[in-house]
mmCIF file of N, CA and C in Angstrom:
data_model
loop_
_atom_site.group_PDB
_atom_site.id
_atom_site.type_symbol
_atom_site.label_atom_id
_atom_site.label_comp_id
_atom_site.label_asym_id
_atom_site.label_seq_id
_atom_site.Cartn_x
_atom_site.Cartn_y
_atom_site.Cartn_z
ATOM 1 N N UNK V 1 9.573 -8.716 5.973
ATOM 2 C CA UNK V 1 8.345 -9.177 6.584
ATOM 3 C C UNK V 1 8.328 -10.705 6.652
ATOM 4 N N UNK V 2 8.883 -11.466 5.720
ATOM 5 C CA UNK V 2 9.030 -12.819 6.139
ATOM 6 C C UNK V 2 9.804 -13.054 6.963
ATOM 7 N N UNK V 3 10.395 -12.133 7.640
ATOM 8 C CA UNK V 3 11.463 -13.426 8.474
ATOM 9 C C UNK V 3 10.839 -12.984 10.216
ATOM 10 N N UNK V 4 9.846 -11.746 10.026
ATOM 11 C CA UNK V 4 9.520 -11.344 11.125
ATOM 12 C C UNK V 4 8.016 -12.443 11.215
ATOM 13 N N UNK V 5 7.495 -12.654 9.905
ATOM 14 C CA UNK V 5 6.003 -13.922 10.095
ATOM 15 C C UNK V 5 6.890 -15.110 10.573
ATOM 16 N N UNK V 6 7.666 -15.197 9.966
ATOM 17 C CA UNK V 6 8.070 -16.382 10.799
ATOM 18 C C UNK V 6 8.644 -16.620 12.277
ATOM 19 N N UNK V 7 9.173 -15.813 12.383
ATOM 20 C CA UNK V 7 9.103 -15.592 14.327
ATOM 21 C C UNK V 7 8.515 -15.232 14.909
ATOM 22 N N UNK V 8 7.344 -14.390 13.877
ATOM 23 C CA UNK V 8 6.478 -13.446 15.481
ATOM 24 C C UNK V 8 5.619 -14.413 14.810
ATOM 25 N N UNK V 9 4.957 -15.184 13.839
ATOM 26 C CA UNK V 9 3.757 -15.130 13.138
ATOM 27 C C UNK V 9 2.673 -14.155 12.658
ATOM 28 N N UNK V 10 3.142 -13.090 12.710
ATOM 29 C CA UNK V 10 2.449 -11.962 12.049
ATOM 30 C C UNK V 10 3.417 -10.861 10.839
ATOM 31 N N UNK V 11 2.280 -10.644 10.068
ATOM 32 C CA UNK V 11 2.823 -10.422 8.359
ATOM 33 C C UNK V 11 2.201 -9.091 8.378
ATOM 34 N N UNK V 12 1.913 -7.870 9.171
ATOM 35 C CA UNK V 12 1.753 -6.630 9.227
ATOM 36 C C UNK V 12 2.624 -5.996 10.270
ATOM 37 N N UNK V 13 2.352 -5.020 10.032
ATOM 38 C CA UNK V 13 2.932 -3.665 10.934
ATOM 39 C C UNK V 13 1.236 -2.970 11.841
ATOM 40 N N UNK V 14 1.477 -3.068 12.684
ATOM 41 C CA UNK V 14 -0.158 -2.600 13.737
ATOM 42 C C UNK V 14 0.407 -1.022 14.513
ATOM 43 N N UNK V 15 -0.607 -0.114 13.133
ATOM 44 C CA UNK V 15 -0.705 0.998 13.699
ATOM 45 C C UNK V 15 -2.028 1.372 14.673
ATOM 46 N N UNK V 16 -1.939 2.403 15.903
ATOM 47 C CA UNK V 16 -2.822 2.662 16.337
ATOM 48 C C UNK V 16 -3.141 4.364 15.949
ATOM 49 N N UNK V 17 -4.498 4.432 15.624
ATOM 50 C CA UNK V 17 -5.226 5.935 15.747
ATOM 51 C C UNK V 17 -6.239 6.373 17.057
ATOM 52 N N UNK V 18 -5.820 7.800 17.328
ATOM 53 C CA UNK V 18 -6.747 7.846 18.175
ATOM 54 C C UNK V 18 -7.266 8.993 17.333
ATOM 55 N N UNK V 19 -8.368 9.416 17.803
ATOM 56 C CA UNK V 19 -9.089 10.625 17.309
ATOM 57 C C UNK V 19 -9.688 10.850 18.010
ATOM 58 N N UNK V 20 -9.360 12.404 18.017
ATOM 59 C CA UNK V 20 -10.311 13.263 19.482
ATOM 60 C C UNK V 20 -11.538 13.933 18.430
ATOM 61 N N UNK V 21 -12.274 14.481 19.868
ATOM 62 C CA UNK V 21 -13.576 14.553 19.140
ATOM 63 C C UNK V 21 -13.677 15.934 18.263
ATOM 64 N N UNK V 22 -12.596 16.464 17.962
ATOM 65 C CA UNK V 22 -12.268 18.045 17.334
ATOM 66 C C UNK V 22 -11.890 17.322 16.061
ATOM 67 N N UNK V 23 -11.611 16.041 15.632
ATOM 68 C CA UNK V 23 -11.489 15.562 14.146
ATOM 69 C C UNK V 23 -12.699 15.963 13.465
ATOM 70 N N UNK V 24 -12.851 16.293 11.585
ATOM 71 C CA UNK V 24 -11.440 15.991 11.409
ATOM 72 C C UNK V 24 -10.417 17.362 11.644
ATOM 73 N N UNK V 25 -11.084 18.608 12.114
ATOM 74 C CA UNK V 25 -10.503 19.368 12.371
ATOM 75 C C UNK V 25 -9.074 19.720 13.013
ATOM 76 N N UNK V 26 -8.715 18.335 14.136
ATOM 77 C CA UNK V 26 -7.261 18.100 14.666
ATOM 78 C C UNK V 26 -7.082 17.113 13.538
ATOM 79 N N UNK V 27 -5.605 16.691 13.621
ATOM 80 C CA UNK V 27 -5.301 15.424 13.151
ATOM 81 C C UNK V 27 -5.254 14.056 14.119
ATOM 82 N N UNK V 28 -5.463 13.399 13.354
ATOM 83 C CA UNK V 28 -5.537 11.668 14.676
ATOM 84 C C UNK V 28 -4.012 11.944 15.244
ATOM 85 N N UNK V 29 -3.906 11.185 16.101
ATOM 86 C CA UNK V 29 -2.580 10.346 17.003
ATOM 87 C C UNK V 29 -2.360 9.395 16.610
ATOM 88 N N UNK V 30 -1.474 9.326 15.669
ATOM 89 C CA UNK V 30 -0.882 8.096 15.223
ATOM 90 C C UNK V 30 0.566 7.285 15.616
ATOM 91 N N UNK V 31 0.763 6.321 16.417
ATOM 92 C CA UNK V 31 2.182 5.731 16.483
ATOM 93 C C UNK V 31 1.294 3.917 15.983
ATOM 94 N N UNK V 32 3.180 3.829 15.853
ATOM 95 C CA UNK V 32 2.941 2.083 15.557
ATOM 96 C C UNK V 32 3.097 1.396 16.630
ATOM 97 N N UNK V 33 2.527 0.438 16.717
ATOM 98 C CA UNK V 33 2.264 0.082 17.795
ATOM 99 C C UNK V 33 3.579 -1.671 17.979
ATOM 100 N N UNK V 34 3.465 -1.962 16.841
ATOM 101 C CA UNK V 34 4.941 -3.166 16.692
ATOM 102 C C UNK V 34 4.685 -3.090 14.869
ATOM 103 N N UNK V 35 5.953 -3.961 14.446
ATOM 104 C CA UNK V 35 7.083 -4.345 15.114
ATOM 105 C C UNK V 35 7.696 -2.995 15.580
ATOM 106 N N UNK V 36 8.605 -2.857 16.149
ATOM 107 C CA UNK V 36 9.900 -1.981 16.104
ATOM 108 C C UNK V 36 10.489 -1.952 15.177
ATOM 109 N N UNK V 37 10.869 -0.805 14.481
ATOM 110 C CA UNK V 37 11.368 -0.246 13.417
ATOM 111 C C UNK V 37 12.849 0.531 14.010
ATOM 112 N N UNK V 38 13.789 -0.215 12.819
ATOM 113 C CA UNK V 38 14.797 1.192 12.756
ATOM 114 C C UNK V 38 14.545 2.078 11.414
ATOM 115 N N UNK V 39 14.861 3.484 11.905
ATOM 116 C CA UNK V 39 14.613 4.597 10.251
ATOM 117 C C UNK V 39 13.557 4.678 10.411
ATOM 118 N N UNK V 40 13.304 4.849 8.803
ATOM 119 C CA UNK V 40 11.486 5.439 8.758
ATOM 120 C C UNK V 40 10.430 6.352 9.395
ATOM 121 N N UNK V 41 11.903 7.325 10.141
ATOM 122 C CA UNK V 41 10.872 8.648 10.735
ATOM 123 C C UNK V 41 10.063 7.863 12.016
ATOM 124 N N UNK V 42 10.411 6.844 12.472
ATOM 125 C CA UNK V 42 9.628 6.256 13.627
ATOM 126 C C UNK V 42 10.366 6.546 15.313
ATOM 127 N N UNK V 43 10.078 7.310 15.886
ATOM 128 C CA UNK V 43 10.715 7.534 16.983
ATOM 129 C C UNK V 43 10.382 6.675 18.507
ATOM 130 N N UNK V 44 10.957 7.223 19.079
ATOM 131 C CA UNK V 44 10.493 6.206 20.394
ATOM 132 C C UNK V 44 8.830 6.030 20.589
ATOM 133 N N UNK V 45 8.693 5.093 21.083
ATOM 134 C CA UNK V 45 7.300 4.566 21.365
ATOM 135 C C UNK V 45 6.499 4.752 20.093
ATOM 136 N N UNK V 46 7.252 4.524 19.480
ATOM 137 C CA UNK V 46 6.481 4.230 17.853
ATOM 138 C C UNK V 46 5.693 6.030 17.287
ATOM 139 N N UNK V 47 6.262 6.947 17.647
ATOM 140 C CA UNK V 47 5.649 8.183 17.116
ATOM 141 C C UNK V 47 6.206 8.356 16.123
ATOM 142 N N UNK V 48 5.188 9.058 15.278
ATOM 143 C CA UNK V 48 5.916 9.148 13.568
ATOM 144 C C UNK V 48 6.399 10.730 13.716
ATOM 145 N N UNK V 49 7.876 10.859 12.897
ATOM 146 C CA UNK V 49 8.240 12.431 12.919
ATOM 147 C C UNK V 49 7.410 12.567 11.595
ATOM 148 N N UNK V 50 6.523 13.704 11.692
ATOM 149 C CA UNK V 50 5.945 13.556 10.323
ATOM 150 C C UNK V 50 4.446 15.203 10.411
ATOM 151 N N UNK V 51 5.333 15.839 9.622
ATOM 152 C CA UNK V 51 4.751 16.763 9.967
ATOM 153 C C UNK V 51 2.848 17.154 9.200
ATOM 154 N N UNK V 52 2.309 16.166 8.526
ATOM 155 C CA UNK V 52 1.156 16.003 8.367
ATOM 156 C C UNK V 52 0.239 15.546 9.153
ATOM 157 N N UNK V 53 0.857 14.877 10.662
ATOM 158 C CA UNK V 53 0.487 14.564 11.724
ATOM 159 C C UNK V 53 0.205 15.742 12.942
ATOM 160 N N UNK V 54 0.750 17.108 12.812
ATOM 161 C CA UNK V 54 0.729 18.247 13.705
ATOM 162 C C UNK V 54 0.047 18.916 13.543
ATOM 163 N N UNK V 55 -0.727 19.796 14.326
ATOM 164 C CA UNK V 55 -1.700 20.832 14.226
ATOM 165 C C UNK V 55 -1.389 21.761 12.709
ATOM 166 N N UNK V 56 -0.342 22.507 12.768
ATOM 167 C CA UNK V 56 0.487 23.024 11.189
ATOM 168 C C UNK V 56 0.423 22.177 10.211
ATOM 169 N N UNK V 57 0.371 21.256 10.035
ATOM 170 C CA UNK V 57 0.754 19.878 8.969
ATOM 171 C C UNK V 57 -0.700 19.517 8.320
ATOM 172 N N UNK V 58 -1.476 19.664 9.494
ATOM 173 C CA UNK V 58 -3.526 19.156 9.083
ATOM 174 C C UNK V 58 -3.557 20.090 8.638
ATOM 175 N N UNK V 59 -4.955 19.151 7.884
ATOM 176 C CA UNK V 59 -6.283 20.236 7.409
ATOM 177 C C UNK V 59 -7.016 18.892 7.065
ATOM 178 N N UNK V 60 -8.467 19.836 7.219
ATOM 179 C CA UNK V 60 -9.608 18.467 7.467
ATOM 180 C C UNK V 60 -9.756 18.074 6.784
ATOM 181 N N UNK V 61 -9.490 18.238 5.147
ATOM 182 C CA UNK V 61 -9.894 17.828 3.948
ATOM 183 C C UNK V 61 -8.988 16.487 4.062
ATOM 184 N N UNK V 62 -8.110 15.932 4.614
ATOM 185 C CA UNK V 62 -7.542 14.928 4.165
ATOM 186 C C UNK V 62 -8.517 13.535 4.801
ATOM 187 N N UNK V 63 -8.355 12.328 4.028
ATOM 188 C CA UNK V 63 -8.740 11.396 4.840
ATOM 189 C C UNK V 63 -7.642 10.402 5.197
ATOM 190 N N UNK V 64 -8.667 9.626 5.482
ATOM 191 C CA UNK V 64 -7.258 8.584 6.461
ATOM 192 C C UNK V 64 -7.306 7.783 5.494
ATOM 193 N N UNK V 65 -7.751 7.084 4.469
ATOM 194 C CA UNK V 65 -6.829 6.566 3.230
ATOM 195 C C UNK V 65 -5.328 7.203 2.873
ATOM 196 N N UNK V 66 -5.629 8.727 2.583
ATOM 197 C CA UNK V 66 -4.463 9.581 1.884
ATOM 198 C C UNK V 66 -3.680 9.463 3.479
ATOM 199 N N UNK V 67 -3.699 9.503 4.536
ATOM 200 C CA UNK V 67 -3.168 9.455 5.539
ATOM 201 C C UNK V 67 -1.783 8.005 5.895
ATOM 202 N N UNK V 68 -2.867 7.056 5.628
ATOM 203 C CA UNK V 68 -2.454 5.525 5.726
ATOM 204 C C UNK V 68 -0.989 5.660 4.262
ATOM 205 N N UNK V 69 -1.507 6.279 3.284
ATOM 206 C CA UNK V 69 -0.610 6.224 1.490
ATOM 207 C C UNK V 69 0.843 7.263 2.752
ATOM 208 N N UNK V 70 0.960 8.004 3.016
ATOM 209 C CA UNK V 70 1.508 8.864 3.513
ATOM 210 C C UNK V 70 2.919 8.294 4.446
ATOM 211 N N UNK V 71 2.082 7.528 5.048
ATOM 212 C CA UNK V 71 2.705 6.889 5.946
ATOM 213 C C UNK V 71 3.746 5.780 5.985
ATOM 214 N N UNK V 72 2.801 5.162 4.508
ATOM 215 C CA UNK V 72 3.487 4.169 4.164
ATOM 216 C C UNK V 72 4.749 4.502 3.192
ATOM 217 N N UNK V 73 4.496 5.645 2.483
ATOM 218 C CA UNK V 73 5.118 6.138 1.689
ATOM 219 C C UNK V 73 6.837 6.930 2.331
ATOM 220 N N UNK V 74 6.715 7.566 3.786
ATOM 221 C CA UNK V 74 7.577 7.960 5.083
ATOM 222 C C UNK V 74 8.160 6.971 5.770
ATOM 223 N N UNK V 75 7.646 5.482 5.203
ATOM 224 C CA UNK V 75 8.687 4.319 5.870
ATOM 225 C C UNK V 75 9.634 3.712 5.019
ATOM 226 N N UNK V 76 8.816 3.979 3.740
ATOM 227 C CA UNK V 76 9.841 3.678 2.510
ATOM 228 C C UNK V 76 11.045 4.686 2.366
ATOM 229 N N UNK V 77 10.202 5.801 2.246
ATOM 230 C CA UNK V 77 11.285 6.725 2.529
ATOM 231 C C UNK V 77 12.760 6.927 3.191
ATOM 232 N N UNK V 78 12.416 6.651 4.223
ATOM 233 C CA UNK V 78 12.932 6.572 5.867
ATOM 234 C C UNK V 78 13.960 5.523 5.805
ATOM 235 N N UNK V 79 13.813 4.315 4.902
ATOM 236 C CA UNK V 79 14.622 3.049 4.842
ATOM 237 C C UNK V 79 13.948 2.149 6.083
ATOM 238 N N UNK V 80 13.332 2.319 6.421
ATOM 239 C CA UNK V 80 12.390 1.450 7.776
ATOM 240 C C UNK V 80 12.862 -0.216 7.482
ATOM 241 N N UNK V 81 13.503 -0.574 8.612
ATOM 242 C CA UNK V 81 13.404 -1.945 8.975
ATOM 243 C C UNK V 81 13.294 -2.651 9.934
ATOM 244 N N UNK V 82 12.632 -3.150 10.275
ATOM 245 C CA UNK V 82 12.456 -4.364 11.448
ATOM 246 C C UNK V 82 13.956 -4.659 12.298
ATOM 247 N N UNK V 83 13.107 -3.773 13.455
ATOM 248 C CA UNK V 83 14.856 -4.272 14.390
ATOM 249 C C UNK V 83 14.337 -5.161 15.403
ATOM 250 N N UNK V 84 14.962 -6.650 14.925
ATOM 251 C CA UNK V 84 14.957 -7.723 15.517
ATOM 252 C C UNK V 84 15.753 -7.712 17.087
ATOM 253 N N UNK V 85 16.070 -6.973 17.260
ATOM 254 C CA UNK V 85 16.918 -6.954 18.065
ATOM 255 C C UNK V 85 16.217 -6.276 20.045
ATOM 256 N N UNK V 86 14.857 -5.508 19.295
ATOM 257 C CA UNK V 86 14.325 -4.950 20.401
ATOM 258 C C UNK V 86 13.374 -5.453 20.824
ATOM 259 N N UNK V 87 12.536 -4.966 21.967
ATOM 260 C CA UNK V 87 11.229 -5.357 22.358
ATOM 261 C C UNK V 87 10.217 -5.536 21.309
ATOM 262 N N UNK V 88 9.021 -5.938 21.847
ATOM 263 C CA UNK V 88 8.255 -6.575 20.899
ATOM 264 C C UNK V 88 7.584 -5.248 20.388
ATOM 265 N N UNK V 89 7.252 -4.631 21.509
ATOM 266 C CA UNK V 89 6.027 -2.893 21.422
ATOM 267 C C UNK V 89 6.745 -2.152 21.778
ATOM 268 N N UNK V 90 5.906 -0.863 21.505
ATOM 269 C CA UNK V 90 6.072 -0.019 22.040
ATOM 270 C C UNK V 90 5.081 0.714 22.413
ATOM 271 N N UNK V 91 5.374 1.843 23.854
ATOM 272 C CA UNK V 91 4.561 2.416 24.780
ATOM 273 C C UNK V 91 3.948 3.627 24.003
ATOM 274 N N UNK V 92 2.499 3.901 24.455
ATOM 275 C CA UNK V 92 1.682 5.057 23.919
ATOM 276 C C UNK V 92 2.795 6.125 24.951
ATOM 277 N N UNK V 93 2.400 6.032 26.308
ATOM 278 C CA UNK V 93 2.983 7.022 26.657
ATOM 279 C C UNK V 93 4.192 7.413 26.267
ATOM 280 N N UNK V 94 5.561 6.710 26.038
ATOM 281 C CA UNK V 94 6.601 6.897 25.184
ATOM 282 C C UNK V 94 6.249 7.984 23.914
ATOM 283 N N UNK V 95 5.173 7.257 23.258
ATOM 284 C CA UNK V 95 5.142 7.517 21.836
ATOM 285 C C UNK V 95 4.752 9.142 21.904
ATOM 286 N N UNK V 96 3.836 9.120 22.683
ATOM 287 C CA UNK V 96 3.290 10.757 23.232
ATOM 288 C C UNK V 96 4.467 11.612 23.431
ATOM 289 N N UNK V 97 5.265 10.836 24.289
ATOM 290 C CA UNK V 97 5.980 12.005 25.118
ATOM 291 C C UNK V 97 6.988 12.343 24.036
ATOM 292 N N UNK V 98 7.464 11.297 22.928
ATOM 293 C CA UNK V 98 8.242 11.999 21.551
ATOM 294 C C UNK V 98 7.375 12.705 20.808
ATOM 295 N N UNK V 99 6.664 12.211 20.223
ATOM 296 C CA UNK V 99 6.261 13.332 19.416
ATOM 297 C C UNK V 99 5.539 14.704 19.501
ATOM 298 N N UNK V 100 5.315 14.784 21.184
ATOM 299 C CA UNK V 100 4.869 16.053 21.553
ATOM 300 C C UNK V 100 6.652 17.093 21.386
ATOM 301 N N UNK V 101 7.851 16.695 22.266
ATOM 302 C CA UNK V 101 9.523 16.805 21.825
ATOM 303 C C UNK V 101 9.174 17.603 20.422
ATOM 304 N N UNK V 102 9.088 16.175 19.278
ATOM 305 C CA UNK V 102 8.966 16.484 18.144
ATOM 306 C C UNK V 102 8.756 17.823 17.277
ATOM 307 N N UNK V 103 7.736 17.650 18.012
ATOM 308 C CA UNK V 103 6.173 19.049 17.571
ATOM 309 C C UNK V 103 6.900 20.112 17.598
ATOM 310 N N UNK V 104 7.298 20.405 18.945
ATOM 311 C CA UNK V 104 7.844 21.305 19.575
ATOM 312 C C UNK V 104 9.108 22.214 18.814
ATOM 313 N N UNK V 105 9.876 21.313 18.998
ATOM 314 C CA UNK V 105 11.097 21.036 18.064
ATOM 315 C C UNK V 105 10.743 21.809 16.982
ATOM 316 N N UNK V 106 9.791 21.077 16.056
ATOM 317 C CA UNK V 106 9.648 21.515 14.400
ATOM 318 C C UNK V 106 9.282 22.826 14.812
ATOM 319 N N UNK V 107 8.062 22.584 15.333
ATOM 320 C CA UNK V 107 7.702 23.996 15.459
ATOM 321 C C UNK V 107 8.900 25.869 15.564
ATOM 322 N N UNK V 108 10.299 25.279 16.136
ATOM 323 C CA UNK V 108 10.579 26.410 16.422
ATOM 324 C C UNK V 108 11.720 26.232 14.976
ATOM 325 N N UNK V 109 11.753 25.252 14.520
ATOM 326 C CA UNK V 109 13.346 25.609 13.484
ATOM 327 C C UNK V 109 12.756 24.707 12.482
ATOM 328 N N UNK V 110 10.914 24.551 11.566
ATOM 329 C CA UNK V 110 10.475 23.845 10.625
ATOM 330 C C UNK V 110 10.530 22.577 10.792
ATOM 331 N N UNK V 111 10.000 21.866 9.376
ATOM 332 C CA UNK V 111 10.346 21.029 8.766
ATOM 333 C C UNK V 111 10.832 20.500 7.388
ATOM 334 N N UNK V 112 12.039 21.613 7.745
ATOM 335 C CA UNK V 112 12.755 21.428 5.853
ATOM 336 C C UNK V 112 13.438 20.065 5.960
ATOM 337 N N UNK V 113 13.266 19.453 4.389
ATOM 338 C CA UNK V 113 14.480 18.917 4.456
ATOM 339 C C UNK V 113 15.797 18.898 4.524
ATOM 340 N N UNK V 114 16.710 18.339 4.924
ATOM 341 C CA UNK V 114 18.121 18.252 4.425
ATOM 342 C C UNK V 114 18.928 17.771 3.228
ATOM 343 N N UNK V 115 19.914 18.570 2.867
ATOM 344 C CA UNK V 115 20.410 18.724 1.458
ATOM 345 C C UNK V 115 20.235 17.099 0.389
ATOM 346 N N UNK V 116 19.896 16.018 1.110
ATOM 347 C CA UNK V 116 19.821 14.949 0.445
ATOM 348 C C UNK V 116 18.588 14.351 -0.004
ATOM 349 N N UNK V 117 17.247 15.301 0.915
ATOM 350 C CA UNK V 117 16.081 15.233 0.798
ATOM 351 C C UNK V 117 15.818 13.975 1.703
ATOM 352 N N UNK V 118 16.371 13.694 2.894
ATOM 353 C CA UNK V 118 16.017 12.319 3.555
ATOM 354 C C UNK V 118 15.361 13.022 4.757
ATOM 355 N N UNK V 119 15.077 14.010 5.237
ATOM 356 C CA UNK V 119 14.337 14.415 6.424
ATOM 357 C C UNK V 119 14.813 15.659 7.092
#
C-alpha cells in the first residue's frame, strides 16, 4: 500500500456495494472497484469469487461488518497484490459478467476447496 499512496496518492482499496431491494434477503453486489489486484479471489472487473456473495452462500442474518471481515480475510488469503502493471479500474459491467460465469460455474461442480486449501 505504500508504494501504490505514493503513485496513485491513495492508501485504500474502494469497494463498491449495491443492494437490491430483496436485501437483506439477497446478498449485496460486491466488486472492487481499484486498485487492481493480482490473486485474492478477485476476478475480472473486480468480482470477488466468493461464495458468501451467491444466492447459496447468503443468509440474512449476516451483516456487512462480518461481510467487509470476510473479504478482507479472502484477500489475505488469496495472496492479493497490487498489479502495478494494469489499468487504474475496473468495469461493473466486466465485474457482473464474471461473477454471474462464476455463480454458474460453482453452482454446477461447488465450492470445495483444493487439496492445499487455497480455493
Amino acid at each position: 500500500m505504500k508504494t501504490y499512496k505514493e503513485k496513485n496518492q491513495k492508501d485504500h482499496l474502494l469497494f463498491n456495494f449495491t443492494f437490491q431491494e430483496t436485501f437483506p434477503f439477497d446478498p449485496p453486489f460486491v466488486r472492487l472497484v481499484y486498485p487492481m489486484i493480482k490473486g485474492g479471489f478477485v476476478m475480472k472487473g473486480g468480482a470477488l469469487c466468493m461464495e458468501l456473495l451467491t444466492k447459496q452462500g447468503w443468509s440474512s442474518v449476516y451483516c456487512i461488518e462480518s461481510v467487509i471481515l470476510q473479504i478482507a480475510s479472502m484477500l489475505v488469503k488469496g495472496k492479493a497484490r497490487i498489479d502495478f502493471q494494469a489499468p487504474s479500474t475496473y468495469s461493473l459491467q466486466q465485474a457482473k459478467q464474471s461473477f454471474n460465469y462464476l455463480s454458474k460455474m460453482h453452482e454446477k461442480v461447488g465450492w470445495k476447496q483444493d487439496k492445499k486449501g487455497e480455493g
